[in-house]
mmCIF file with all atom_site columns, C-alpha atoms in Angstrom:
data_model
loop_
_atom_site.group_PDB
_atom_site.id
_atom_site.type_symbol
_atom_site.label_atom_id
_atom_site.label_alt_id
_atom_site.label_comp_id
_atom_site.label_asym_id
_atom_site.label_entity_id
_atom_site.label_seq_id
_atom_site.pdbx_PDB_ins_code
_atom_site.Cartn_x
_atom_site.Cartn_y
_atom_site.Cartn_z
_atom_site.occupancy
_atom_site.B_iso_or_equiv
_atom_site.pdbx_formal_charge
_atom_site.auth_seq_id
_atom_site.auth_comp_id
_atom_site.auth_asym_id
_atom_site.auth_atom_id
_atom_site.pdbx_PDB_model_num
ATOM 1   C CA . UNK N 1 1   ? 89.842 141.802 183.289 1.00 60.00 ? 1   UNK N CA 1
ATOM 2   C CA . UNK N 1 2   ? 86.346 142.802 184.343 1.00 78.00 ? 2   UNK N CA 1
ATOM 3   C CA . UNK N 1 3   ? 83.590 140.454 183.245 1.00 91.00 ? 3   UNK N CA 1
ATOM 4   C CA . UNK N 1 4   ? 80.003 141.637 182.970 1.00 97.00 ? 4   UNK N CA 1
ATOM 5   C CA . UNK N 1 5   ? 76.981 139.357 182.921 1.00 98.00 ? 5   UNK N CA 1
ATOM 6   C CA . UNK N 1 6   ? 74.212 140.818 180.777 1.00 98.00 ? 6   UNK N CA 1
ATOM 7   C CA . UNK N 1 7   ? 70.838 139.456 179.831 1.00 98.00 ? 7   UNK N CA 1
ATOM 8   C CA . UNK N 1 8   ? 67.584 140.558 178.239 1.00 98.00 ? 8   UNK N CA 1
ATOM 9   C CA . UNK N 1 9   ? 64.513 138.621 179.313 1.00 97.00 ? 9   UNK N CA 1
ATOM 10  C CA . UNK N 1 10  ? 60.914 139.185 178.281 1.00 97.00 ? 10  UNK N CA 1
ATOM 11  C CA . UNK N 1 11  ? 58.223 138.444 180.843 1.00 98.00 ? 11  UNK N CA 1
ATOM 12  C CA . UNK N 1 12  ? 54.520 138.208 180.037 1.00 97.00 ? 12  UNK N CA 1
ATOM 13  C CA . UNK N 1 13  ? 53.678 140.712 182.784 1.00 97.00 ? 13  UNK N CA 1
ATOM 14  C CA . UNK N 1 14  ? 53.391 144.441 183.339 1.00 97.00 ? 14  UNK N CA 1
ATOM 15  C CA . UNK N 1 15  ? 56.433 146.330 184.716 1.00 98.00 ? 15  UNK N CA 1
ATOM 16  C CA . UNK N 1 16  ? 54.567 146.884 188.013 1.00 98.00 ? 16  UNK N CA 1
ATOM 17  C CA . UNK N 1 17  ? 54.141 143.127 188.479 1.00 98.00 ? 17  UNK N CA 1
ATOM 18  C CA . UNK N 1 18  ? 57.807 142.368 187.771 1.00 98.00 ? 18  UNK N CA 1
ATOM 19  C CA . UNK N 1 19  ? 58.963 145.247 189.986 1.00 98.00 ? 19  UNK N CA 1
ATOM 20  C CA . UNK N 1 20  ? 56.819 144.016 192.888 1.00 98.00 ? 20  UNK N CA 1
ATOM 21  C CA . UNK N 1 21  ? 58.101 140.461 192.440 1.00 98.00 ? 21  UNK N CA 1
ATOM 22  C CA . UNK N 1 22  ? 61.712 141.714 192.574 1.00 98.00 ? 22  UNK N CA 1
ATOM 23  C CA . UNK N 1 23  ? 61.290 144.153 195.473 1.00 98.00 ? 23  UNK N CA 1
ATOM 24  C CA . UNK N 1 24  ? 58.501 142.828 197.687 1.00 97.00 ? 24  UNK N CA 1
ATOM 25  C CA . UNK N 1 25  ? 59.621 140.536 200.508 1.00 97.00 ? 25  UNK N CA 1
ATOM 26  C CA . UNK N 1 26  ? 56.440 138.475 200.429 1.00 97.00 ? 26  UNK N CA 1
ATOM 27  C CA . UNK N 1 27  ? 56.274 138.201 196.639 1.00 97.00 ? 27  UNK N CA 1
ATOM 28  C CA . UNK N 1 28  ? 59.971 137.411 196.150 1.00 97.00 ? 28  UNK N CA 1
ATOM 29  C CA . UNK N 1 29  ? 59.612 134.790 198.883 1.00 97.00 ? 29  UNK N CA 1
ATOM 30  C CA . UNK N 1 30  ? 56.730 133.250 196.927 1.00 96.00 ? 30  UNK N CA 1
ATOM 31  C CA . UNK N 1 31  ? 58.829 133.319 193.739 1.00 97.00 ? 31  UNK N CA 1
ATOM 32  C CA . UNK N 1 32  ? 61.806 131.561 195.333 1.00 96.00 ? 32  UNK N CA 1
ATOM 33  C CA . UNK N 1 33  ? 60.234 129.606 198.171 1.00 96.00 ? 33  UNK N CA 1
ATOM 34  C CA . UNK N 1 34  ? 63.010 130.910 200.442 1.00 96.00 ? 34  UNK N CA 1
ATOM 35  C CA . UNK N 1 35  ? 63.172 133.333 203.402 1.00 96.00 ? 35  UNK N CA 1
ATOM 36  C CA . UNK N 1 36  ? 63.335 136.910 202.092 1.00 97.00 ? 36  UNK N CA 1
ATOM 37  C CA . UNK N 1 37  ? 63.721 140.369 203.638 1.00 98.00 ? 37  UNK N CA 1
ATOM 38  C CA . UNK N 1 38  ? 63.730 143.399 201.350 1.00 98.00 ? 38  UNK N CA 1
ATOM 39  C CA . UNK N 1 39  ? 63.664 147.107 202.223 1.00 98.00 ? 39  UNK N CA 1
ATOM 40  C CA . UNK N 1 40  ? 62.966 148.466 198.729 1.00 98.00 ? 40  UNK N CA 1
ATOM 41  C CA . UNK N 1 41  ? 64.104 152.025 199.414 1.00 97.00 ? 41  UNK N CA 1
ATOM 42  C CA . UNK N 1 42  ? 67.420 153.616 198.440 1.00 97.00 ? 42  UNK N CA 1
ATOM 43  C CA . UNK N 1 43  ? 69.902 152.535 201.121 1.00 98.00 ? 43  UNK N CA 1
ATOM 44  C CA . UNK N 1 44  ? 67.612 149.717 202.270 1.00 98.00 ? 44  UNK N CA 1
ATOM 45  C CA . UNK N 1 45  ? 69.076 146.298 203.027 1.00 98.00 ? 45  UNK N CA 1
ATOM 46  C CA . UNK N 1 46  ? 68.005 142.978 201.567 1.00 98.00 ? 46  UNK N CA 1
ATOM 47  C CA . UNK N 1 47  ? 68.600 139.341 202.450 1.00 98.00 ? 47  UNK N CA 1
ATOM 48  C CA . UNK N 1 48  ? 67.506 136.698 199.943 1.00 98.00 ? 48  UNK N CA 1
ATOM 49  C CA . UNK N 1 49  ? 67.474 132.911 199.941 1.00 97.00 ? 49  UNK N CA 1
ATOM 50  C CA . UNK N 1 50  ? 67.781 132.793 203.728 1.00 96.00 ? 50  UNK N CA 1
ATOM 51  C CA . UNK N 1 51  ? 70.861 135.048 203.762 1.00 96.00 ? 51  UNK N CA 1
ATOM 52  C CA . UNK N 1 52  ? 72.710 133.400 200.874 1.00 96.00 ? 52  UNK N CA 1
ATOM 53  C CA . UNK N 1 53  ? 72.427 136.722 198.989 1.00 98.00 ? 53  UNK N CA 1
ATOM 54  C CA . UNK N 1 54  ? 72.720 140.071 200.768 1.00 98.00 ? 54  UNK N CA 1
ATOM 55  C CA . UNK N 1 55  ? 73.121 143.715 199.938 1.00 98.00 ? 55  UNK N CA 1
ATOM 56  C CA . UNK N 1 56  ? 71.725 147.218 199.768 1.00 98.00 ? 56  UNK N CA 1
ATOM 57  C CA . UNK N 1 57  ? 69.503 149.078 197.371 1.00 99.00 ? 57  UNK N CA 1
ATOM 58  C CA . UNK N 1 58  ? 71.449 151.879 195.700 1.00 99.00 ? 58  UNK N CA 1
ATOM 59  C CA . UNK N 1 59  ? 68.690 153.214 193.455 1.00 98.00 ? 59  UNK N CA 1
ATOM 60  C CA . UNK N 1 60  ? 65.007 152.327 193.270 1.00 98.00 ? 60  UNK N CA 1
ATOM 61  C CA . UNK N 1 61  ? 62.756 153.873 190.614 1.00 98.00 ? 61  UNK N CA 1
ATOM 62  C CA . UNK N 1 62  ? 59.379 152.143 190.936 1.00 98.00 ? 62  UNK N CA 1
ATOM 63  C CA . UNK N 1 63  ? 58.453 150.002 187.930 1.00 98.00 ? 63  UNK N CA 1
ATOM 64  C CA . UNK N 1 64  ? 61.556 151.170 185.998 1.00 99.00 ? 64  UNK N CA 1
ATOM 65  C CA . UNK N 1 65  ? 64.942 150.564 187.620 1.00 99.00 ? 65  UNK N CA 1
ATOM 66  C CA . UNK N 1 66  ? 66.632 148.794 190.532 1.00 99.00 ? 66  UNK N CA 1
ATOM 67  C CA . UNK N 1 67  ? 70.358 149.108 191.288 1.00 99.00 ? 67  UNK N CA 1
ATOM 68  C CA . UNK N 1 68  ? 71.855 147.004 194.068 1.00 99.00 ? 68  UNK N CA 1
ATOM 69  C CA . UNK N 1 69  ? 75.133 146.487 195.892 1.00 99.00 ? 69  UNK N CA 1
ATOM 70  C CA . UNK N 1 70  ? 74.878 142.686 195.797 1.00 98.00 ? 70  UNK N CA 1
ATOM 71  C CA . UNK N 1 71  ? 76.940 139.921 197.382 1.00 98.00 ? 71  UNK N CA 1
ATOM 72  C CA . UNK N 1 72  ? 76.866 136.211 197.965 1.00 96.00 ? 72  UNK N CA 1
ATOM 73  C CA . UNK N 1 73  ? 77.032 135.310 201.646 1.00 94.00 ? 73  UNK N CA 1
ATOM 74  C CA . UNK N 1 74  ? 80.192 133.239 201.126 1.00 93.00 ? 74  UNK N CA 1
ATOM 75  C CA . UNK N 1 75  ? 82.222 136.062 199.540 1.00 96.00 ? 75  UNK N CA 1
ATOM 76  C CA . UNK N 1 76  ? 84.925 137.770 201.602 1.00 94.00 ? 76  UNK N CA 1
ATOM 77  C CA . UNK N 1 77  ? 83.593 140.416 203.998 1.00 93.00 ? 77  UNK N CA 1
ATOM 78  C CA . UNK N 1 78  ? 83.056 143.776 202.339 1.00 94.00 ? 78  UNK N CA 1
ATOM 79  C CA . UNK N 1 79  ? 83.078 142.409 198.769 1.00 96.00 ? 79  UNK N CA 1
ATOM 80  C CA . UNK N 1 80  ? 80.077 143.650 196.781 1.00 97.00 ? 80  UNK N CA 1
ATOM 81  C CA . UNK N 1 81  ? 79.179 143.581 193.113 1.00 98.00 ? 81  UNK N CA 1
ATOM 82  C CA . UNK N 1 82  ? 76.797 145.871 191.233 1.00 98.00 ? 82  UNK N CA 1
ATOM 83  C CA . UNK N 1 83  ? 73.483 144.576 189.859 1.00 99.00 ? 83  UNK N CA 1
ATOM 84  C CA . UNK N 1 84  ? 71.113 146.588 187.637 1.00 99.00 ? 84  UNK N CA 1
ATOM 85  C CA . UNK N 1 85  ? 67.572 145.689 186.612 1.00 99.00 ? 85  UNK N CA 1
ATOM 86  C CA . UNK N 1 86  ? 65.920 147.963 184.020 1.00 99.00 ? 86  UNK N CA 1
ATOM 87  C CA . UNK N 1 87  ? 62.259 147.339 183.202 1.00 99.00 ? 87  UNK N CA 1
ATOM 88  C CA . UNK N 1 88  ? 60.813 148.419 179.851 1.00 98.00 ? 88  UNK N CA 1
ATOM 89  C CA . UNK N 1 89  ? 57.167 147.976 178.938 1.00 97.00 ? 89  UNK N CA 1
ATOM 90  C CA . UNK N 1 90  ? 56.723 146.266 175.567 1.00 94.00 ? 90  UNK N CA 1
ATOM 91  C CA . UNK N 1 91  ? 52.998 146.075 174.863 1.00 95.00 ? 91  UNK N CA 1
ATOM 92  C CA . UNK N 1 92  ? 51.574 143.557 177.339 1.00 93.00 ? 92  UNK N CA 1
ATOM 93  C CA . UNK N 1 93  ? 55.080 142.313 178.201 1.00 97.00 ? 93  UNK N CA 1
ATOM 94  C CA . UNK N 1 94  ? 58.063 143.679 180.101 1.00 98.00 ? 94  UNK N CA 1
ATOM 95  C CA . UNK N 1 95  ? 61.620 143.542 178.808 1.00 98.00 ? 95  UNK N CA 1
ATOM 96  C CA . UNK N 1 96  ? 64.090 143.189 181.676 1.00 98.00 ? 96  UNK N CA 1
ATOM 97  C CA . UNK N 1 97  ? 67.578 144.459 180.813 1.00 99.00 ? 97  UNK N CA 1
ATOM 98  C CA . UNK N 1 98  ? 69.988 143.012 183.365 1.00 99.00 ? 98  UNK N CA 1
ATOM 99  C CA . UNK N 1 99  ? 73.631 143.724 184.182 1.00 99.00 ? 99  UNK N CA 1
ATOM 100 C CA . UNK N 1 100 ? 75.908 142.277 186.872 1.00 99.00 ? 100 UNK N CA 1
ATOM 101 C CA . UNK N 1 101 ? 79.490 143.534 187.236 1.00 98.00 ? 101 UNK N CA 1
ATOM 102 C CA . UNK N 1 102 ? 82.272 143.629 189.836 1.00 97.00 ? 102 UNK N CA 1
ATOM 103 C CA . UNK N 1 103 ? 82.020 140.096 191.206 1.00 97.00 ? 103 UNK N CA 1
ATOM 104 C CA . UNK N 1 104 ? 85.061 138.050 192.310 1.00 95.00 ? 104 UNK N CA 1
ATOM 105 C CA . UNK N 1 105 ? 87.161 136.392 189.625 1.00 93.00 ? 105 UNK N CA 1
ATOM 106 C CA . UNK N 1 106 ? 86.089 132.893 188.658 1.00 93.00 ? 106 UNK N CA 1
ATOM 107 C CA . UNK N 1 107 ? 82.424 133.425 189.586 1.00 95.00 ? 107 UNK N CA 1
ATOM 108 C CA . UNK N 1 108 ? 80.919 134.342 186.180 1.00 95.00 ? 108 UNK N CA 1
ATOM 109 C CA . UNK N 1 109 ? 79.629 130.934 185.057 1.00 95.00 ? 109 UNK N CA 1
ATOM 110 C CA . UNK N 1 110 ? 78.257 130.060 188.494 1.00 95.00 ? 110 UNK N CA 1
ATOM 111 C CA . UNK N 1 111 ? 76.498 133.429 188.763 1.00 97.00 ? 111 UNK N CA 1
ATOM 112 C CA . UNK N 1 112 ? 75.106 133.293 185.221 1.00 97.00 ? 112 UNK N CA 1
ATOM 113 C CA . UNK N 1 113 ? 73.596 129.872 185.932 1.00 97.00 ? 113 UNK N CA 1
ATOM 114 C CA . UNK N 1 114 ? 72.294 131.137 189.281 1.00 97.00 ? 114 UNK N CA 1
ATOM 115 C CA . UNK N 1 115 ? 70.495 134.086 187.710 1.00 98.00 ? 115 UNK N CA 1
ATOM 116 C CA . UNK N 1 116 ? 68.790 131.765 185.243 1.00 98.00 ? 116 UNK N CA 1
ATOM 117 C CA . UNK N 1 117 ? 67.836 129.017 187.705 1.00 97.00 ? 117 UNK N CA 1
ATOM 118 C CA . UNK N 1 118 ? 67.076 131.119 190.796 1.00 97.00 ? 118 UNK N CA 1
ATOM 119 C CA . UNK N 1 119 ? 65.643 134.300 189.266 1.00 98.00 ? 119 UNK N CA 1
ATOM 120 C CA . UNK N 1 120 ? 64.481 134.189 185.629 1.00 98.00 ? 120 UNK N CA 1
ATOM 121 C CA . UNK N 1 121 ? 62.890 130.713 185.593 1.00 98.00 ? 121 UNK N CA 1
ATOM 122 C CA . UNK N 1 122 ? 60.970 131.063 188.896 1.00 98.00 ? 122 UNK N CA 1
ATOM 123 C CA . UNK N 1 123 ? 59.999 134.673 188.092 1.00 98.00 ? 123 UNK N CA 1
ATOM 124 C CA . UNK N 1 124 ? 58.551 133.581 184.760 1.00 96.00 ? 124 UNK N CA 1
ATOM 125 C CA . UNK N 1 125 ? 56.674 130.720 186.430 1.00 96.00 ? 125 UNK N CA 1
ATOM 126 C CA . UNK N 1 126 ? 55.294 133.052 189.133 1.00 97.00 ? 126 UNK N CA 1
ATOM 127 C CA . UNK N 1 127 ? 54.323 135.914 186.805 1.00 96.00 ? 127 UNK N CA 1
ATOM 128 C CA . UNK N 1 128 ? 52.831 133.807 184.045 1.00 87.00 ? 128 UNK N CA 1
ATOM 129 C CA . UNK N 1 129 ? 50.707 131.440 186.157 1.00 84.00 ? 129 UNK N CA 1
#
């Protein structure tokens, strides 16, 4: 059975600010406090949290959509999941619609907690300071 992690998070920031925080090496590094390398072009590679998360950009539509082939560094070689970030302006805020599918069995709870603790909470803190 395929499990999908979905979430909708509102950030008190413009889509451009959230997009830059998710795709800019320097800004994402400031968000997480960890070594970050991101080539934010279609086909570009990324390495987050000092290599703990790796992958490639599949689709990048500035300020609107990011689709990634995403993997944890400890997964078997060649195993990738699919991550989608969709950004929707909502007045002064941005609604992030998130989806993560195709990860190894037994990883859902760990990944869901990881998205909250390592992405949403620090992103909110960074964007709303």
